[in-house]
Amino acid sequence: MWTNDLSVDNVMIDNEHKQLFMLIDNFYKGIKENSPKERLEELILGLFNYTKTHFKNEEQHMRNMNYPDLEVHKSLHASFVDQVNNYYDRLKGGKLILSIEVTNFLKDWLINHIKGSDQQYAAFERTQKSMMNIN
Ligand code: FEO
């Protein structure tokens, strides 16, 4: 669930984060409702694709503000994409049973990432903006 304290003061990025939470929630519901494997695959694929879109947009946003920790942030994104990809491959290969634990991993990662790393670039941007207002 997205809450105001997760805001990075950018409407586009905040909306993308909200969408990510919604996709994770749909996935969670899919598991709870014992949806067929094909439906769960579809849901995780949707989450995977939207996550990649969001990361691309967010990385461009950080590039635009000359964020100094862009490369570190990009590597965090890349490892999350790898993890989700790994889940998807194992699921397709019948080696992963999707569970609440998997969903919790996705949700916890996202919340911690937005509260931690995303808030760091938001703080950097706020400082940049306030310096521009002073000068
Ligand atoms: Fe919003 Fe760095 O993910």
PDB file of C-alpha atoms and ligand atoms in Angstrom:
ATOM      1  CA  MET A   1       0.000   0.000   0.000  1.00  0.00           C
ATOM      2  CA  TRP A   2       1.395   3.388  -1.041  1.00  0.00           C
ATOM      3  CA  THR A   3       1.365   6.044   1.669  1.00  0.00           C
ATOM      4  CA  ASN A   4       2.271   9.753   1.587  1.00  0.00           C
ATOM      5  CA  ASP A   5       5.596   9.188   3.315  1.00  0.00           C
ATOM      6  CA  LEU A   6       6.692   7.257   0.216  1.00  0.00           C
ATOM      7  CA  SER A   7       6.309  10.327  -1.992  1.00  0.00           C
ATOM      8  CA  VAL A   8       9.375  11.489  -3.919  1.00  0.00           C
ATOM      9  CA  ASP A   9       7.633  14.786  -4.789  1.00  0.00           C
ATOM     10  CA  ASN A  10       7.283  13.831  -8.417  1.00  0.00           C
ATOM     11  CA  VAL A  11       3.773  13.043  -9.646  1.00  0.00           C
ATOM     12  CA  MET A  12       4.862  10.727 -12.470  1.00  0.00           C
ATOM     13  CA  ILE A  13       7.173   8.657 -10.263  1.00  0.00           C
ATOM     14  CA  ASP A  14       4.686   8.580  -7.379  1.00  0.00           C
ATOM     15  CA  ASN A  15       2.009   7.305  -9.768  1.00  0.00           C
ATOM     16  CA  GLU A  16       4.350   4.632 -11.055  1.00  0.00           C
ATOM     17  CA  HIS A  17       5.080   3.522  -7.502  1.00  0.00           C
ATOM     18  CA  LYS A  18       1.338   3.375  -6.793  1.00  0.00           C
ATOM     19  CA  GLN A  19       0.855   1.266  -9.904  1.00  0.00           C
ATOM     20  CA  LEU A  20       3.600  -1.116  -8.751  1.00  0.00           C
ATOM     21  CA  PHE A  21       1.879  -1.587  -5.411  1.00  0.00           C
ATOM     22  CA  MET A  22      -1.373  -2.270  -7.224  1.00  0.00           C
ATOM     23  CA  LEU A  23       0.265  -4.914  -9.415  1.00  0.00           C
ATOM     24  CA  ILE A  24       1.824  -6.584  -6.366  1.00  0.00           C
ATOM     25  CA  ASP A  25      -1.554  -6.507  -4.649  1.00  0.00           C
ATOM     26  CA  ASN A  26      -3.207  -8.163  -7.667  1.00  0.00           C
ATOM     27  CA  PHE A  27      -0.532 -10.817  -7.591  1.00  0.00           C
ATOM     28  CA  TYR A  28      -1.123 -11.367  -3.864  1.00  0.00           C
ATOM     29  CA  LYS A  29      -4.853 -11.722  -4.489  1.00  0.00           C
ATOM     30  CA  GLY A  30      -4.156 -14.139  -7.329  1.00  0.00           C
ATOM     31  CA  ILE A  31      -2.239 -16.378  -4.956  1.00  0.00           C
ATOM     32  CA  LYS A  32      -4.806 -16.132  -2.182  1.00  0.00           C
ATOM     33  CA  GLU A  33      -7.597 -17.001  -4.588  1.00  0.00           C
ATOM     34  CA  ASN A  34      -5.658 -20.000  -5.925  1.00  0.00           C
ATOM     35  CA  SER A  35      -5.656 -18.597  -9.449  1.00  0.00           C
ATOM     36  CA  PRO A  36      -4.430 -20.919 -12.196  1.00  0.00           C
ATOM     37  CA  LYS A  37      -0.695 -21.020 -12.871  1.00  0.00           C
ATOM     38  CA  GLU A  38      -1.197 -19.269 -16.239  1.00  0.00           C
ATOM     39  CA  ARG A  39      -2.922 -16.353 -14.528  1.00  0.00           C
ATOM     40  CA  LEU A  40      -0.135 -16.052 -11.944  1.00  0.00           C
ATOM     41  CA  GLU A  41       2.443 -16.120 -14.749  1.00  0.00           C
ATOM     42  CA  GLU A  42       0.548 -13.354 -16.485  1.00  0.00           C
ATOM     43  CA  LEU A  43       0.451 -11.298 -13.281  1.00  0.00           C
ATOM     44  CA  ILE A  44       4.145 -11.688 -12.512  1.00  0.00           C
ATOM     45  CA  LEU A  45       5.020 -10.921 -16.120  1.00  0.00           C
ATOM     46  CA  GLY A  46       2.922  -7.743 -15.935  1.00  0.00           C
ATOM     47  CA  LEU A  47       4.707  -6.746 -12.741  1.00  0.00           C
ATOM     48  CA  PHE A  48       8.073  -7.536 -14.272  1.00  0.00           C
ATOM     49  CA  ASN A  49       7.415  -5.452 -17.381  1.00  0.00           C
ATOM     50  CA  TYR A  50       6.009  -2.504 -15.489  1.00  0.00           C
ATOM     51  CA  THR A  51       8.925  -2.587 -13.044  1.00  0.00           C
ATOM     52  CA  LYS A  52      11.366  -2.345 -15.942  1.00  0.00           C
ATOM     53  CA  THR A  53       9.434   0.583 -17.400  1.00  0.00           C
ATOM     54  CA  HIS A  54       9.432   2.344 -14.041  1.00  0.00           C
ATOM     55  CA  PHE A  55      13.150   1.775 -13.471  1.00  0.00           C
ATOM     56  CA  LYS A  56      13.926   3.150 -16.936  1.00  0.00           C
ATOM     57  CA  ASN A  57      11.824   6.280 -16.309  1.00  0.00           C
ATOM     58  CA  GLU A  58      13.261   6.787 -12.847  1.00  0.00           C
ATOM     59  CA  GLU A  59      16.841   6.369 -14.048  1.00  0.00           C
ATOM     60  CA  GLN A  60      16.181   9.014 -16.706  1.00  0.00           C
ATOM     61  CA  HIS A  61      14.765  11.288 -14.004  1.00  0.00           C
ATOM     62  CA  MET A  62      17.927  10.832 -11.913  1.00  0.00           C
ATOM     63  CA  ARG A  63      20.088  11.424 -14.996  1.00  0.00           C
ATOM     64  CA  ASN A  64      18.226  14.686 -15.655  1.00  0.00           C
ATOM     65  CA  MET A  65      19.105  15.981 -12.183  1.00  0.00           C
ATOM     66  CA  ASN A  66      22.740  14.766 -12.441  1.00  0.00           C
ATOM     67  CA  TYR A  67      22.232  12.519  -9.458  1.00  0.00           C
ATOM     68  CA  PRO A  68      25.713  11.428  -8.305  1.00  0.00           C
ATOM     69  CA  ASP A  69      24.627   7.966  -7.071  1.00  0.00           C
ATOM     70  CA  LEU A  70      22.861   7.008 -10.280  1.00  0.00           C
ATOM     71  CA  GLU A  71      25.103   4.001 -10.991  1.00  0.00           C
ATOM     72  CA  VAL A  72      24.623   2.525  -7.502  1.00  0.00           C
ATOM     73  CA  HIS A  73      20.879   3.009  -7.814  1.00  0.00           C
ATOM     74  CA  LYS A  74      20.880   1.398 -11.257  1.00  0.00           C
ATOM     75  CA  SER A  75      22.663  -1.665  -9.898  1.00  0.00           C
ATOM     76  CA  LEU A  76      19.964  -2.065  -7.202  1.00  0.00           C
ATOM     77  CA  HIS A  77      17.328  -1.939  -9.919  1.00  0.00           C
ATOM     78  CA  ALA A  78      19.226  -4.484 -11.990  1.00  0.00           C
ATOM     79  CA  SER A  79      19.484  -6.977  -9.135  1.00  0.00           C
ATOM     80  CA  PHE A  80      15.758  -6.710  -8.427  1.00  0.00           C
ATOM     81  CA  VAL A  81      14.976  -7.297 -12.114  1.00  0.00           C
ATOM     82  CA  ASP A  82      17.260 -10.365 -12.002  1.00  0.00           C
ATOM     83  CA  GLN A  83      15.432 -11.683  -8.959  1.00  0.00           C
ATOM     84  CA  VAL A  84      11.990 -11.257 -10.511  1.00  0.00           C
ATOM     85  CA  ASN A  85      13.295 -12.796 -13.738  1.00  0.00           C
ATOM     86  CA  ASN A  86      14.576 -15.729 -11.745  1.00  0.00           C
ATOM     87  CA  TYR A  87      11.155 -16.225 -10.130  1.00  0.00           C
ATOM     88  CA  TYR A  88       9.515 -16.114 -13.527  1.00  0.00           C
ATOM     89  CA  ASP A  89      11.922 -18.655 -15.057  1.00  0.00           C
ATOM     90  CA  ARG A  90      11.533 -21.036 -12.119  1.00  0.00           C
ATOM     91  CA  LEU A  91       7.777 -20.663 -12.291  1.00  0.00           C
ATOM     92  CA  LYS A  92       7.746 -21.431 -16.028  1.00  0.00           C
ATOM     93  CA  GLY A  93       9.990 -24.426 -15.407  1.00  0.00           C
ATOM     94  CA  GLY A  94       7.680 -25.725 -12.692  1.00  0.00           C
ATOM     95  CA  LYS A  95      10.359 -25.213 -10.025  1.00  0.00           C
ATOM     96  CA  LEU A  96       8.665 -22.446  -8.101  1.00  0.00           C
ATOM     97  CA  ILE A  97       5.358 -22.478  -6.342  1.00  0.00           C
ATOM     98  CA  LEU A  98       4.237 -18.897  -6.024  1.00  0.00           C
ATOM     99  CA  SER A  99       3.463 -18.122  -2.442  1.00  0.00           C
ATOM    100  CA  ILE A 100       2.744 -15.355  -0.010  1.00  0.00           C
ATOM    101  CA  GLU A 101       6.494 -15.403   0.796  1.00  0.00           C
ATOM    102  CA  VAL A 102       7.356 -14.529  -2.793  1.00  0.00           C
ATOM    103  CA  THR A 103       4.817 -11.725  -2.754  1.00  0.00           C
ATOM    104  CA  ASN A 104       6.145 -10.479   0.569  1.00  0.00           C
ATOM    105  CA  PHE A 105       9.654 -10.405  -0.842  1.00  0.00           C
ATOM    106  CA  LEU A 106       8.482  -8.204  -3.741  1.00  0.00           C
ATOM    107  CA  LYS A 107       6.456  -5.919  -1.516  1.00  0.00           C
ATOM    108  CA  ASP A 108       9.146  -5.569   1.169  1.00  0.00           C
ATOM    109  CA  TRP A 109      11.853  -4.927  -1.400  1.00  0.00           C
ATOM    110  CA  LEU A 110       9.774  -2.222  -3.040  1.00  0.00           C
ATOM    111  CA  ILE A 111       8.818  -0.482   0.208  1.00  0.00           C
ATOM    112  CA  ASN A 112      12.404  -0.560   1.506  1.00  0.00           C
ATOM    113  CA  HIS A 113      13.765   0.627  -1.815  1.00  0.00           C
ATOM    114  CA  ILE A 114      11.367   3.562  -2.077  1.00  0.00           C
ATOM    115  CA  LYS A 115      11.862   4.507   1.583  1.00  0.00           C
ATOM    116  CA  GLY A 116      15.627   4.203   1.287  1.00  0.00           C
ATOM    117  CA  SER A 117      17.234   4.642  -2.117  1.00  0.00           C
ATOM    118  CA  ASP A 118      14.411   6.525  -3.843  1.00  0.00           C
ATOM    119  CA  GLN A 119      14.143   8.929  -0.918  1.00  0.00           C
ATOM    120  CA  GLN A 120      17.855   9.663  -1.282  1.00  0.00           C
ATOM    121  CA  TYR A 121      17.502  11.032  -4.805  1.00  0.00           C
ATOM    122  CA  ALA A 122      14.330  12.866  -3.729  1.00  0.00           C
ATOM    123  CA  ALA A 123      16.328  14.542  -0.929  1.00  0.00           C
ATOM    124  CA  PHE A 124      19.086  15.401  -3.393  1.00  0.00           C
ATOM    125  CA  GLU A 125      16.545  16.953  -5.749  1.00  0.00           C
ATOM    126  CA  ARG A 126      14.906  18.954  -2.952  1.00  0.00           C
ATOM    127  CA  THR A 127      18.315  20.340  -1.962  1.00  0.00           C
ATOM    128  CA  GLN A 128      19.123  21.225  -5.570  1.00  0.00           C
ATOM    129  CA  LYS A 129      15.804  23.017  -5.947  1.00  0.00           C
ATOM    130  CA  SER A 130      16.188  24.956  -2.701  1.00  0.00           C
ATOM    131  CA  MET A 131      19.722  26.039  -3.700  1.00  0.00           C
ATOM    132  CA  MET A 132      18.403  27.269  -7.035  1.00  0.00           C
ATOM    133  CA  ASN A 133      15.757  29.290  -5.208  1.00  0.00           C
ATOM    134  CA  ILE A 134      18.367  30.916  -2.961  1.00  0.00           C
ATOM    135  CA  ASN A 135      20.760  31.891  -5.767  1.00  0.00           C
TER     136      ASN A 135
HETATM  137 FE1  FEO B   1      11.309   3.689  -7.750  1.00  0.00          FE
HETATM  138 FE2  FEO B   1      14.372   3.125  -7.612  1.00  0.00          FE
HETATM  139  O1  FEO B   1      12.651   2.550  -7.848  1.00  0.00           O
END
